[in-house]
PDB file of C-alpha atoms in Angstrom:
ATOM      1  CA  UNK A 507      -1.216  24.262   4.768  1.00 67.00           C
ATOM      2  CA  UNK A 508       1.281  25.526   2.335  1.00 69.00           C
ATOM      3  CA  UNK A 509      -1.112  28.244   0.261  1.00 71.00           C
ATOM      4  CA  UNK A 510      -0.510  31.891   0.376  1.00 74.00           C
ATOM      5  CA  UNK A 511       2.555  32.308   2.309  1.00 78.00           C
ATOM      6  CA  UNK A 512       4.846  35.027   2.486  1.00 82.00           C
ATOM      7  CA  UNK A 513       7.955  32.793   2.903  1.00 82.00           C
ATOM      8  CA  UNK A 514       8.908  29.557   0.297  1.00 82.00           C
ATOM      9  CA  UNK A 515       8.507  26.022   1.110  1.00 84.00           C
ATOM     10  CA  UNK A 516      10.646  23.320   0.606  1.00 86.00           C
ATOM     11  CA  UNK A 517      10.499  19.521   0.777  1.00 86.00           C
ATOM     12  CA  UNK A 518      12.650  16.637   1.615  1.00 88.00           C
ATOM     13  CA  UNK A 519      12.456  13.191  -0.189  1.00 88.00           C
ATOM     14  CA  UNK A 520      14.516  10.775   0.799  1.00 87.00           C
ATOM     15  CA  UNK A 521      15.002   7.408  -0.298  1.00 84.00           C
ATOM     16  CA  UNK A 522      17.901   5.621   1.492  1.00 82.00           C
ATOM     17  CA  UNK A 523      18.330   1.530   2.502  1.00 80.00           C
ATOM     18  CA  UNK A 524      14.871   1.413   0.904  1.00 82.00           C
ATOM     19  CA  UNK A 525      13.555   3.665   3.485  1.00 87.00           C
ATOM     20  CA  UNK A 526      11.207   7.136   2.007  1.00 88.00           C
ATOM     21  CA  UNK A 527      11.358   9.877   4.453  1.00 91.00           C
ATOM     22  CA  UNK A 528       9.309  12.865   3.753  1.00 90.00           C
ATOM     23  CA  UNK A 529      10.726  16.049   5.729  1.00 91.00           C
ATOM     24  CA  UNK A 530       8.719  19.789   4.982  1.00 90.00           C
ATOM     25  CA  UNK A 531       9.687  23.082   6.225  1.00 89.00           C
ATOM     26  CA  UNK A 532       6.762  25.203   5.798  1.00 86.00           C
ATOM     27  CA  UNK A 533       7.500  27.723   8.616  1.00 85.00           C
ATOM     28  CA  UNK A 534      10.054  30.075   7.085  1.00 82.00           C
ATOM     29  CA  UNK A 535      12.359  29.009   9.825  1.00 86.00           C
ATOM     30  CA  UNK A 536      14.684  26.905   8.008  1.00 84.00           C
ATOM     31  CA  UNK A 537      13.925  23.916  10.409  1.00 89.00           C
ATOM     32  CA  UNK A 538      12.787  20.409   9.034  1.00 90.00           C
ATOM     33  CA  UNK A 539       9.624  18.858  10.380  1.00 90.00           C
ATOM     34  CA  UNK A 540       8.770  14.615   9.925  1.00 90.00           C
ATOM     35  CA  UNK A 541       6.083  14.111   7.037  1.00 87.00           C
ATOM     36  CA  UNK A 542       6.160  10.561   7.021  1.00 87.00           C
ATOM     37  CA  UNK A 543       8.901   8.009   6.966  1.00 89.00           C
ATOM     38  CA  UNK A 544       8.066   4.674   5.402  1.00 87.00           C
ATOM     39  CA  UNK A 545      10.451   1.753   6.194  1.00 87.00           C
ATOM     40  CA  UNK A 546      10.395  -1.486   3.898  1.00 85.00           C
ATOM     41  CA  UNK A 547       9.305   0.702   0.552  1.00 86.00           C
ATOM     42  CA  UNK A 548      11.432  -1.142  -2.595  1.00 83.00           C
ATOM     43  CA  UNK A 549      11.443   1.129  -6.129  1.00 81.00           C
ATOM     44  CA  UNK A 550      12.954  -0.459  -9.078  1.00 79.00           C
ATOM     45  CA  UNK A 551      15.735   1.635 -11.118  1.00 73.00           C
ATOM     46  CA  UNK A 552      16.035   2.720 -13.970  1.00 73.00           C
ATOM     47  CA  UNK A 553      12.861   5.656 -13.774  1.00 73.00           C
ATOM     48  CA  UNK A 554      13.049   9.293 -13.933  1.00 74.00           C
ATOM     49  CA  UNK A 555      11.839  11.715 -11.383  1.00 73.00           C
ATOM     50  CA  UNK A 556       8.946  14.107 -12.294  1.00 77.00           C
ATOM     51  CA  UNK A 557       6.877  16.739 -10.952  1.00 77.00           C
ATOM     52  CA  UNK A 558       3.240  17.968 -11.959  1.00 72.00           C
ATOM     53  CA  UNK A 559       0.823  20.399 -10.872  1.00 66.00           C
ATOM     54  CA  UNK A 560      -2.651  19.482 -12.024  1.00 67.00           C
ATOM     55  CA  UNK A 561      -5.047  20.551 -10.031  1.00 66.00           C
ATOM     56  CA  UNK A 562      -8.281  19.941 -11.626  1.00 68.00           C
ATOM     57  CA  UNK A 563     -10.839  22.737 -11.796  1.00 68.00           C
ATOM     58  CA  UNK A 564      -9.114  24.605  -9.081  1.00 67.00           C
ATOM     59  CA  UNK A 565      -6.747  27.776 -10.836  1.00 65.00           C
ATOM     60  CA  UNK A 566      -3.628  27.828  -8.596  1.00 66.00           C
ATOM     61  CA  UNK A 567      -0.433  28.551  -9.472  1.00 66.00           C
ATOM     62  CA  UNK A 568       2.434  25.535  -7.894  1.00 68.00           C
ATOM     63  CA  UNK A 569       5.804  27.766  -8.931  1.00 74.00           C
ATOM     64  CA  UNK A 570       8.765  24.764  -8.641  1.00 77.00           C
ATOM     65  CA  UNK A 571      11.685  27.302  -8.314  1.00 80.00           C
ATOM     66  CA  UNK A 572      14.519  24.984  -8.511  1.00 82.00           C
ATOM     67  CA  UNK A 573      14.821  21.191  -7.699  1.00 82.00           C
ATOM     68  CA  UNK A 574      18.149  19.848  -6.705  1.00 83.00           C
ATOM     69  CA  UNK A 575      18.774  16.019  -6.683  1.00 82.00           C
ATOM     70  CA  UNK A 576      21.917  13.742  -5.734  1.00 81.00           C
ATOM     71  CA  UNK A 577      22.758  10.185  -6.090  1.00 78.00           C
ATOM     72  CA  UNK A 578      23.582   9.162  -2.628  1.00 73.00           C
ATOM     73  CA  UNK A 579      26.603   6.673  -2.222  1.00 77.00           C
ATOM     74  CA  UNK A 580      25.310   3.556   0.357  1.00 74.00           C
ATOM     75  CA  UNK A 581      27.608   0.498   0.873  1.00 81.00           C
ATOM     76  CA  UNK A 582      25.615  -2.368  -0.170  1.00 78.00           C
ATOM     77  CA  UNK A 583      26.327  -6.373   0.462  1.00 83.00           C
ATOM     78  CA  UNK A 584      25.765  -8.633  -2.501  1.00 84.00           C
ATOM     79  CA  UNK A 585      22.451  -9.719  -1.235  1.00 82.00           C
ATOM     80  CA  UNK A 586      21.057  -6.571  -0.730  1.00 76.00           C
ATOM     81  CA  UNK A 587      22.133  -5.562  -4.464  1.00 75.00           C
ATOM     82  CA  UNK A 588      20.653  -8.619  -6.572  1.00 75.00           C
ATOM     83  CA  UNK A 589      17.744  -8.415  -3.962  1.00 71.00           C
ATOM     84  CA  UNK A 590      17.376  -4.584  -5.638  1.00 68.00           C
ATOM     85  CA  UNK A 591      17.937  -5.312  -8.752  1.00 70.00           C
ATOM     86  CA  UNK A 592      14.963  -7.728  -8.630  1.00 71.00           C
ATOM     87  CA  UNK A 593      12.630  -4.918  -7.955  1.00 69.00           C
ATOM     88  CA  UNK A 594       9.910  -4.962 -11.049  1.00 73.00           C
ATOM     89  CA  UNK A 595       6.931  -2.870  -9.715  1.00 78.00           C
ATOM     90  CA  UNK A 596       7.254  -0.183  -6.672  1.00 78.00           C
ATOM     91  CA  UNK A 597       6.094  -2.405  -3.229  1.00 78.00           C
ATOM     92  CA  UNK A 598       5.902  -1.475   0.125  1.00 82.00           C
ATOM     93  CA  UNK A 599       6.319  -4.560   3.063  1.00 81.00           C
ATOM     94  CA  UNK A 600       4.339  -4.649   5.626  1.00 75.00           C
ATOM     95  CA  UNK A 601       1.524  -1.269   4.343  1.00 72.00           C
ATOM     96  CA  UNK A 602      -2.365  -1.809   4.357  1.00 67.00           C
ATOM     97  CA  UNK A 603      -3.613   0.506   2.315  1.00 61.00           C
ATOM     98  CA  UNK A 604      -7.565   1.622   3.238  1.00 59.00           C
ATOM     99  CA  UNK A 605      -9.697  -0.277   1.061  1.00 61.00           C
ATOM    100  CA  UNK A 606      -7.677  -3.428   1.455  1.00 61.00           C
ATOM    101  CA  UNK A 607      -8.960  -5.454   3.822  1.00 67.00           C
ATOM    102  CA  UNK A 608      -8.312  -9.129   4.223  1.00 68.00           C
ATOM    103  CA  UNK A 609     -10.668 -11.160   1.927  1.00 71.00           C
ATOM    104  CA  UNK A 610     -13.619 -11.965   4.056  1.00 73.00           C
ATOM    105  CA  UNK A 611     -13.901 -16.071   4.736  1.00 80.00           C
ATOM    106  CA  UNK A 612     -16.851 -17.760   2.377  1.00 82.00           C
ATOM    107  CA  UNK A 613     -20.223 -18.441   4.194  1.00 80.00           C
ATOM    108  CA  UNK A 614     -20.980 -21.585   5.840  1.00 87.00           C
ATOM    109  CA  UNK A 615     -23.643 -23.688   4.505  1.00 87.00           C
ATOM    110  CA  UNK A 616     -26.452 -22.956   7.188  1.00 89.00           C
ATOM    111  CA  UNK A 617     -25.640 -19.298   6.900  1.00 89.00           C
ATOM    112  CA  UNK A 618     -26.274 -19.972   2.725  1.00 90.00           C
ATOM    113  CA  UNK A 619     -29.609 -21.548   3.255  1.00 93.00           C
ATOM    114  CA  UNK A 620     -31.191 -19.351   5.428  1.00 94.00           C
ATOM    115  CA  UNK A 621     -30.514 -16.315   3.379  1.00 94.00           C
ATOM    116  CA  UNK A 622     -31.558 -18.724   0.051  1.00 95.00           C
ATOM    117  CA  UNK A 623     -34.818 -19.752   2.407  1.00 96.00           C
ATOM    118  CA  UNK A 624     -35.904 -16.308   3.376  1.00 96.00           C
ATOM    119  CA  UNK A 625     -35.072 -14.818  -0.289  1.00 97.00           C
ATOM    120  CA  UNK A 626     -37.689 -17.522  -1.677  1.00 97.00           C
ATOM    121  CA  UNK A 627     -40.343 -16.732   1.226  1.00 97.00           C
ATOM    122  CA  UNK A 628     -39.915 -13.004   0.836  1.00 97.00           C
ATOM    123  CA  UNK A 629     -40.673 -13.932  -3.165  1.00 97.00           C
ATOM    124  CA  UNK A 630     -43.534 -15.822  -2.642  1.00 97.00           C
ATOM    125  CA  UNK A 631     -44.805 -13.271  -0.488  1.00 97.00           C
ATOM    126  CA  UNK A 632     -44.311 -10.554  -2.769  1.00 97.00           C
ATOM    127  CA  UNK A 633     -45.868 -12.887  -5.710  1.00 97.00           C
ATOM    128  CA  UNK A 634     -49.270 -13.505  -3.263  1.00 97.00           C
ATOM    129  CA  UNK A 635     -49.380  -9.916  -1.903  1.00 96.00           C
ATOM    130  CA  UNK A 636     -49.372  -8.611  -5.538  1.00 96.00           C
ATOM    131  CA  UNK A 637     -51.744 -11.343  -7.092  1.00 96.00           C
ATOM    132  CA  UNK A 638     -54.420 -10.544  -3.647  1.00 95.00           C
ATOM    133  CA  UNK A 639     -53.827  -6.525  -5.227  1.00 94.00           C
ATOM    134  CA  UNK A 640     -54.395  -7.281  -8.359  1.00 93.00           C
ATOM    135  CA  UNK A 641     -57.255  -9.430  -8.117  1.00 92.00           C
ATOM    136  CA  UNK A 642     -59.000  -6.685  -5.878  1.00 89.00           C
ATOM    137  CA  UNK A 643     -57.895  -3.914  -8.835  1.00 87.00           C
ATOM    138  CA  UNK A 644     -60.117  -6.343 -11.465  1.00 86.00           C
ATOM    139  CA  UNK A 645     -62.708  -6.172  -9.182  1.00 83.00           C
ATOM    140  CA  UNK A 646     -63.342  -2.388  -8.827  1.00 80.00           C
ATOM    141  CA  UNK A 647     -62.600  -1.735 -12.676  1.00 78.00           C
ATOM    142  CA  UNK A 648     -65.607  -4.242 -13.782  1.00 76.00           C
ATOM    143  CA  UNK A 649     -68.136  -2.517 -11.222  1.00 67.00           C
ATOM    144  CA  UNK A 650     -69.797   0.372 -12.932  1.00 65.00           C
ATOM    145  CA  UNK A 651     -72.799   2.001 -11.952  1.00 64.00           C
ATOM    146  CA  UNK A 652     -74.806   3.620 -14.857  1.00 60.00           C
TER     147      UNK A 652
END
């Protein structure tokens, strides 16, 4: 939604209270529009801010004209600091992400013999069916009529 435009783009990230909003203006009329806003997301400091433009096989051009970025000042209680400071890997509370369902609960023991039970009979079946074949298969091969 943001290829071959006559106007520039720009993009909002915002990371405040451990809160991400995402704002775009892709429009050309210098008005912000919600991309997403993510409460509960926790980032650990100390990690630099980077932007890439691989696309793969694709040949576009991503022109990144200028990026400005400020430390925000946020009045912080004691608790919320050392809780921040704790922060090891980036986590989000509360986000299922697709692919990550719930573990499913372990069969029950009836359920795990009647798929054992009808795994063995569809065996033997298979073993009898292709014995009955085979059998038939020696039996045409040794008639010959000269």
């Amino acid at each position: 939604m943001v290829r071959n435009l006559n106007h520039d783009t720009f993009l909002v990230i915002r990371y405040v209270k451990r809160r991400l909003t995402v704002m775009v203006d892709i429009d050309g009329k210098h008005e912000w529009r919600d991309c997403i806003d993510v409460p509960g997301v926790r980032l650990p400091r100390g990690y630099y801010f980077g932007t890439s433009s691989v696309t793969g096989d694709l040949s576009d051009n991503h022109d990144i004209i200028s990026l400005k970025l400020y430390q925000l000042t946020v009045e912080r209680t004691p608790e919320e600091e050392k809780r921040d400071r704790e922060v090891y890997l980036p986590v989000v509370d509360n986000l299922k992400l697709p692919g990550m369902e719930a573990p499913l609960e372990p069969m029950s023991g009836l359920a795990l013999f009647l798929i054992v039970f009808f795994s063995l009979v569809a065996i033997v079946f298979a073993i009898v069916i292709g014995v009955i074949v085979y059998n038939k298969w020696q039996e045409q091969s040794r008639k010959h009529f000269y």
